[in-house]
Coordinates of C-alpha atoms in Angstrom, one line a residue:
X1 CA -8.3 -35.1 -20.1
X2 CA -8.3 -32.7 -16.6
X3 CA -10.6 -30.3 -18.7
X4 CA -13.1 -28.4 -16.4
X5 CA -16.5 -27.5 -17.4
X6 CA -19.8 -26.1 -15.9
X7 CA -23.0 -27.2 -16.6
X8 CA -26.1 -26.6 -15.1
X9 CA -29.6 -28.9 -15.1
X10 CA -32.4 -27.5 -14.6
X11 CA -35.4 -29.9 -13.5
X12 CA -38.9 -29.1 -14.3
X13 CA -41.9 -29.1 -11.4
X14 CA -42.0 -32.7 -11.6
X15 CA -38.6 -33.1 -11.3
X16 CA -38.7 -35.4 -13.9
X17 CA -35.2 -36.6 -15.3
X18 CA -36.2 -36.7 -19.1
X19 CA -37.7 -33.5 -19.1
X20 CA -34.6 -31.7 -18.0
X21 CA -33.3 -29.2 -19.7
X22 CA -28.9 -29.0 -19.6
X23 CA -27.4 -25.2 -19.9
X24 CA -23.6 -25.4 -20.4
X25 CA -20.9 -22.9 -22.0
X26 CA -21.2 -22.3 -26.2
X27 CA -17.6 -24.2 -25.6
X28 CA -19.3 -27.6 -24.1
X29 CA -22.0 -27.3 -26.8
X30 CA -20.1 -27.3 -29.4
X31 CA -18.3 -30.7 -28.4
X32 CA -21.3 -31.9 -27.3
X33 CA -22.9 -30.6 -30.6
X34 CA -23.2 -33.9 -33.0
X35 CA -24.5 -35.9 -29.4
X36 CA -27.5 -34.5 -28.8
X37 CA -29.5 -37.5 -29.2
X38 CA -27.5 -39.3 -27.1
X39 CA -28.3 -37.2 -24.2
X40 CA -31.8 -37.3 -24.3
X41 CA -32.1 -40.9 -24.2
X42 CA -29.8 -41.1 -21.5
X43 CA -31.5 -38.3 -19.9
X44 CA -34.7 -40.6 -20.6
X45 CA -33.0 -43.6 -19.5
X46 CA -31.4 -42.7 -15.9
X47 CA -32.9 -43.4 -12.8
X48 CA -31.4 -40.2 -10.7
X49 CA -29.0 -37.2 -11.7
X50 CA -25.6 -39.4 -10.6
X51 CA -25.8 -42.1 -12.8
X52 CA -26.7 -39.1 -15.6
X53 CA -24.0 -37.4 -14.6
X54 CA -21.6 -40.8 -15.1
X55 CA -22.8 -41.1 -18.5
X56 CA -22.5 -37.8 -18.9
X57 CA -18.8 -38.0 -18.4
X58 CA -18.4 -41.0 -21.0
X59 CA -20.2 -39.4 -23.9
X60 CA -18.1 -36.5 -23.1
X61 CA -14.8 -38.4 -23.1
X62 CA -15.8 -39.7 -26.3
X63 CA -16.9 -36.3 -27.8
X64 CA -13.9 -34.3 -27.0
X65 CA -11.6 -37.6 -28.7
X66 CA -13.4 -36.8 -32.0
X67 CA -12.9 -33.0 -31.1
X68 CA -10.2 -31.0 -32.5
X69 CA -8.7 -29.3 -29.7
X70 CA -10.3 -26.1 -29.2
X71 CA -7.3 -24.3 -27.7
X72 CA -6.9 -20.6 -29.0
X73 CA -3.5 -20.0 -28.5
X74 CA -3.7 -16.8 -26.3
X75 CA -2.0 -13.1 -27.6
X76 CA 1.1 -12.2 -26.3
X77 CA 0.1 -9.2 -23.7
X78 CA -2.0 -11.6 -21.7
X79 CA 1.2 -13.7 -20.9
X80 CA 3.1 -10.1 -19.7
X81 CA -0.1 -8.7 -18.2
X82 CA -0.1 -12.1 -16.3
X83 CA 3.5 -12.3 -15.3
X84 CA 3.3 -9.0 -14.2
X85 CA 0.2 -9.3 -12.0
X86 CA 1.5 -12.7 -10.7
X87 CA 5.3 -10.9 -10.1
X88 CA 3.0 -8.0 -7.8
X89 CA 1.2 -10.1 -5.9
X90 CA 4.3 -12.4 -4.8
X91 CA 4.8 -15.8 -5.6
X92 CA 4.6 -16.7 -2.5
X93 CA 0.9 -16.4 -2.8
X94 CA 0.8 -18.6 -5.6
X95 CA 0.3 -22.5 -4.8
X96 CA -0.2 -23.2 -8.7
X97 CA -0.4 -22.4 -11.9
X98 CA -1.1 -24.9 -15.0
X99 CA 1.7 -24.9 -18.0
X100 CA -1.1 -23.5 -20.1
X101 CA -1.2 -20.3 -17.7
X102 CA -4.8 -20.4 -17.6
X103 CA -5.6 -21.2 -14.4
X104 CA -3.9 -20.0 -10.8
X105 CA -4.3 -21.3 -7.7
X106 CA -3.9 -18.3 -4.7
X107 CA -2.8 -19.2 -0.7
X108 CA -4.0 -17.0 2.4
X109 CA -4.7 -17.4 6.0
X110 CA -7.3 -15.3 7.5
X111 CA -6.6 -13.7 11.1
X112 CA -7.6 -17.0 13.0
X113 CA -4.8 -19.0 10.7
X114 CA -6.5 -20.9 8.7
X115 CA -5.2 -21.5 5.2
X116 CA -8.1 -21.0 2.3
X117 CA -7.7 -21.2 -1.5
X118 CA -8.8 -19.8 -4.6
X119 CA -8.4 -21.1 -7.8
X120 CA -8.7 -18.6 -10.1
X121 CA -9.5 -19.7 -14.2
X122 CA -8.3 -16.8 -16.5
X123 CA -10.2 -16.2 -20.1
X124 CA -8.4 -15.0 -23.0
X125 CA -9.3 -11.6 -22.9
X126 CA -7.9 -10.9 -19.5
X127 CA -7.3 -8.3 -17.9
X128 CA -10.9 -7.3 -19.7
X129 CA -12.9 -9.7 -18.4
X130 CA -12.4 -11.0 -14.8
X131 CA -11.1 -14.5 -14.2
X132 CA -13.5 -16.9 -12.8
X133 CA -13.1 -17.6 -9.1
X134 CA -14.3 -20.6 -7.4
X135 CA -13.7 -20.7 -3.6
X136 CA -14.5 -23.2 -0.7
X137 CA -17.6 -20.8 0.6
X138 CA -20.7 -21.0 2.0
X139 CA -21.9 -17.6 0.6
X140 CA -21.6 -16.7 -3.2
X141 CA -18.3 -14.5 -4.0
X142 CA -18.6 -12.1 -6.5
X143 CA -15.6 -10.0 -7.5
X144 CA -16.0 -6.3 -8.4
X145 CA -13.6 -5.9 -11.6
X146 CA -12.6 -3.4 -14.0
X147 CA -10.4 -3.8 -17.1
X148 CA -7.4 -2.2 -14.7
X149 CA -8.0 -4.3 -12.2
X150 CA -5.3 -6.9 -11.4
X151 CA -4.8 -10.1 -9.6
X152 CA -4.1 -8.2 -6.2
X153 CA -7.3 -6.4 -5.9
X154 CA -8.6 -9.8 -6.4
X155 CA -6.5 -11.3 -3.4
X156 CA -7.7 -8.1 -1.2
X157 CA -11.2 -8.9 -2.2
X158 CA -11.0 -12.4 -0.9
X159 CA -9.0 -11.6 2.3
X160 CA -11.7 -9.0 3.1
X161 CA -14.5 -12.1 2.4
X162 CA -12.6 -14.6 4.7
X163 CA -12.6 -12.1 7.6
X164 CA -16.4 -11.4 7.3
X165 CA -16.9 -15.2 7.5
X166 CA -14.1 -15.8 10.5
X167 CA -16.7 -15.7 13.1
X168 CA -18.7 -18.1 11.3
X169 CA -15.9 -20.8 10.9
X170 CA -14.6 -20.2 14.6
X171 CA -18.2 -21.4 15.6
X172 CA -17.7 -24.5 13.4
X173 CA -13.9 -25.2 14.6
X174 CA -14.8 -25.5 17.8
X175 CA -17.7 -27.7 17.7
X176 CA -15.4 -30.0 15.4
X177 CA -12.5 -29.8 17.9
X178 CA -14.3 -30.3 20.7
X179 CA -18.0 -33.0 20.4
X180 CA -17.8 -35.8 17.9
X181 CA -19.4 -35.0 14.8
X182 CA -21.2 -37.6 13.2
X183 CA -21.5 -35.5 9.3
X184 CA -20.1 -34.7 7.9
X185 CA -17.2 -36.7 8.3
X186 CA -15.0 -34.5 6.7
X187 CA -16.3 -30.7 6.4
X188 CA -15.3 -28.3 3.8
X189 CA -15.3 -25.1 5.0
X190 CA -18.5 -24.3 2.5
X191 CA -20.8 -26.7 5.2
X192 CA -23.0 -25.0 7.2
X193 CA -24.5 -28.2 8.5
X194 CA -22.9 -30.6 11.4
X195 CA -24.7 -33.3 13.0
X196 CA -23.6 -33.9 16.5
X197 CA -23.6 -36.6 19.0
X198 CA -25.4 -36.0 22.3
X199 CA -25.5 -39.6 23.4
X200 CA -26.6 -43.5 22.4
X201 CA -28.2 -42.8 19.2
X202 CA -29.2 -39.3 20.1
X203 CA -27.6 -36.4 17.9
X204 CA -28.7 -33.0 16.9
X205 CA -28.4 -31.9 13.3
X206 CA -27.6 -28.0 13.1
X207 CA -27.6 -25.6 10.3
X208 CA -25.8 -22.6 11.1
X209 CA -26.4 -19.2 8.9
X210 CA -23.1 -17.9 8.0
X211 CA -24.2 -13.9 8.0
X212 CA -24.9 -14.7 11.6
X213 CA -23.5 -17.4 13.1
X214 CA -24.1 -16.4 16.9
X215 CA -27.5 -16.7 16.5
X216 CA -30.0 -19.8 17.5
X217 CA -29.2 -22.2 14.5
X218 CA -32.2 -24.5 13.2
X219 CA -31.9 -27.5 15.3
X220 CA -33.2 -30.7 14.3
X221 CA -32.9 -34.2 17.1
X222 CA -32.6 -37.7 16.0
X223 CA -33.4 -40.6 18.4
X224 CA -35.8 -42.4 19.7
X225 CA -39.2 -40.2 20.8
X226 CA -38.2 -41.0 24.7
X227 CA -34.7 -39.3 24.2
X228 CA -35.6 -36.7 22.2
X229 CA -38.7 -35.2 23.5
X230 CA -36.9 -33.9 26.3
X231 CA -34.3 -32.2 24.4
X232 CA -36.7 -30.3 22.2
X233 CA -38.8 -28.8 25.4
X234 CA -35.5 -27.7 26.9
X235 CA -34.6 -26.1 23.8
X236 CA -38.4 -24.5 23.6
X237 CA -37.9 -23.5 26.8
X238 CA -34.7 -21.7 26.9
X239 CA -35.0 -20.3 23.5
X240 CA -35.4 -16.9 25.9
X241 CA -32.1 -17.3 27.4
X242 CA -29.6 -17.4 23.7
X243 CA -27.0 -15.2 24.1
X244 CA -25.4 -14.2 21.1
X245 CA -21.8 -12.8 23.0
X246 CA -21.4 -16.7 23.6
X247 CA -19.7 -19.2 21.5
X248 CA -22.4 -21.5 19.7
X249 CA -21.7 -24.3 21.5
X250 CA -21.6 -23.3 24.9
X251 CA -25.3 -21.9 24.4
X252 CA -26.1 -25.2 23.0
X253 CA -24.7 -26.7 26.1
X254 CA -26.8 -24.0 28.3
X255 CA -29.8 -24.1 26.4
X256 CA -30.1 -28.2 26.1
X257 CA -28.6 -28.1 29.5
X258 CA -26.4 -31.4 28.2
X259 CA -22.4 -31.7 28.0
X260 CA -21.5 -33.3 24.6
X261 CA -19.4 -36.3 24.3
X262 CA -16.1 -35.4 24.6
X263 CA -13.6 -36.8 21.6
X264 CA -11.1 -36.5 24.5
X265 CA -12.9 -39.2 26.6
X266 CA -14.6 -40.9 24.3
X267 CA -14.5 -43.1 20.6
X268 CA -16.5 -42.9 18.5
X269 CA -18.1 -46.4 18.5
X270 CA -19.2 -45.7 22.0
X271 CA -22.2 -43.6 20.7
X272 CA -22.2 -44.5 16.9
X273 CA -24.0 -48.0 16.9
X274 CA -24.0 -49.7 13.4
X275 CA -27.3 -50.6 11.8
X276 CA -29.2 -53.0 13.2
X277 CA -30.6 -54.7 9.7
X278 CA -27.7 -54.6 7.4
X279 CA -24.6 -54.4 10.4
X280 CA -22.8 -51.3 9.0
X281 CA -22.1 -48.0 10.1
X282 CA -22.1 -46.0 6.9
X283 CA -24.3 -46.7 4.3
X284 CA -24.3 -44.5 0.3
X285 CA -23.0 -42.1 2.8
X286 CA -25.7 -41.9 5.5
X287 CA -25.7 -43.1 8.5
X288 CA -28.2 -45.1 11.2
X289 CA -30.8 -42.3 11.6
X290 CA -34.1 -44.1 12.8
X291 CA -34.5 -45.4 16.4
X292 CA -36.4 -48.0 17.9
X293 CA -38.8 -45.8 20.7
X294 CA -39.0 -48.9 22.7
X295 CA -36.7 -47.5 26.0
X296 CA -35.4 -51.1 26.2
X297 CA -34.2 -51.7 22.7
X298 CA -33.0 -48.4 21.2
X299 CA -31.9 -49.8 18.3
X300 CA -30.4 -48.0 15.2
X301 CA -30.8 -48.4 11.5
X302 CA -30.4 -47.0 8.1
X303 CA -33.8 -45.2 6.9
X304 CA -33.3 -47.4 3.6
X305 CA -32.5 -50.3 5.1
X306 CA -35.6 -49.9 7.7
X307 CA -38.1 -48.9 4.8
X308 CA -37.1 -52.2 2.8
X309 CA -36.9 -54.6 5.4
X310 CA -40.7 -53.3 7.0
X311 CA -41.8 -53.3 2.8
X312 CA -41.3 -57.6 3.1
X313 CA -43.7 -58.2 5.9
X314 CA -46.8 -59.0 5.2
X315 CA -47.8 -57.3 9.1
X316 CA -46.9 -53.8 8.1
X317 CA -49.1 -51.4 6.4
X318 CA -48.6 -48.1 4.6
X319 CA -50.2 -44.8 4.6
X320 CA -49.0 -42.3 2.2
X321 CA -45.5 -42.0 1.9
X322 CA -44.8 -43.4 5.9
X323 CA -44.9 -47.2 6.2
X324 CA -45.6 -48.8 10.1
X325 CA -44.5 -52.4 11.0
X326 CA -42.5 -54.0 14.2
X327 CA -38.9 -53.5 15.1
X328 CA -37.0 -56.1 13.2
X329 CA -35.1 -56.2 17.0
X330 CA -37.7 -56.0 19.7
X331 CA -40.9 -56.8 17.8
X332 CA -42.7 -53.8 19.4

């Protein structure tokens, strides 16, 4: 029905599906209202929180066909306050608004030119109470409002938010431009994580703080232990040397003392071997992240694959939550 609405679960200390609790808006509860014993089977029922979320979607569907619609025709002023607002800010600005007029979509580019939007979804009693803004961030935005308030000082809040986060999504543009990231495969501007190829199944997962992007991001290397040893005492031992006037990459480069496979020499499949058990690349989303150590083999494969295919020999033992057994390639 293209209806929006927020929910939140909240999982106990056991994370435990069926003893979740679901907060949602008095709106959602009261379609949801006459289904409440549906949910907690299916909360009992589910085996993780997508498939939940799946029949989430259905009983809603169902709920809000046996609903009457719950639309409260708006008063008059908030249609003129609105037109007005939207008339001050220009409408070149605008990139949508719904026929309802309850929610707007807002354009800008920050001084680097990206493009960034917000969608803005307005309650009834505006300009009281603030509209909601969701935005493609990896910080929170919060928007200081009062009842005069209008959609502009919205706008100039959110231009003033992009530019404090410029130098954080310069870091990230150029390490997408220029090494081949391996995830995600297509960032939003709200991921602070890239994993990046250094060479034959070696890569480097980095999460970068936004508040200060020029600053040593946690590093973590995937590979086999001969590749990747290395890389972790260089970066222990020029830890000294970060300079934070330098882009993030080209102290990477210093401190790993490594150039990164170039997207303008080289494809992707020349680093990005598919796994060695079930001959894909991509796998629910992951990719090949456990190495064969053996110097001569060096084969990848999917953790999930790797875990079930060691789980059917009767060779390989278990301790705790880390199972040992032979490469299903090499045998060592």
């Amino acid at each position: 029905k293209g209806r929006d609405f927020h929910i939140r679960i909240l999982l106990p200390v056991d994370l435990q599906l069926k003893n979740a609790r679901i907060e949602c808006s008095w709106r959602l509860k009261k379609i949801l209202h006459g289904y409440r014993h549906i949910l907690k089977q299916r909360l009992h029922s589910c085996p993780d929180l997508v498939s939940f979320m799946v029949e989430l979607k259905t009983v809603l569907e169902i709920a809000l066909k046996n609903t009457q619609d719950l639309h409260i025709p708006r008063p008059p002023e908030y249609y003129s306050c609105l037109i007005r607002d939207l008339e001050m800010l220009g409408w070149n600005r605008v990139a949508f608004v719904d026929t309802g007029l309850t929610t707007v979509k807002l354009k800008a580019e920050d001084s680097s030119g990206r493009q960034h939007p917000i969608t803005l979804k307005l309650k009834a009693k505006y300009p009281t109470e603030p509209p909601d803004c969701l935005v493609d961030f990896p910080v929170p935005f919060a928007v200081s409002w009062m009842p005069q308030n209008s959609l502009i000082d919205i706008y100039n809040q959110f231009l003033a938010a992009l530019e404090l986060l410029k130098e954080f999504w310069d870091a990230l543009d150029e390490i997408d431009e220029k090494t081949w990231v391996l995830e995600p495969e297509n960032p939003t501007r709200s991921a602070t994580t890239r994993r990046i190829a250094i060479g034959n199944n070696v890569s480097v997962n980095i999460e970068v703080d936004p508040h200060h992007p020029n600053m040593l991001p946690e590093c973590y290397f995937l590979g086999a232990d001969h590749e990747v040893n290395p890389l972790r005492t260089k970066l222990n031992n020029n830890m000294h040397s970060w300079d934070p006037k330098m882009s993030l990459l080209q102290n990477l480069r210093e401190l790993l003392e490594i150039d990164f496979p170039s997207r303008a020499v080289l494809e992707k499949s020349d680093f990005a071997k598919d796994c060695g058990i079930c001959y894909a690349y991509r796998l629910d989303g992951s990719t090949p992240d456990q190495v064969c150590d053996d110097p001569r083999c060096g084969q990848p494969f999917h953790q999930a694959c790797l875990y079930e295919w060691l789980q059917g020999l009767p060779t390989s033992r278990q301790s705790f939550n880390v199972i040992f057994g032979e490469c299903p390639y090499c045998n060592k």
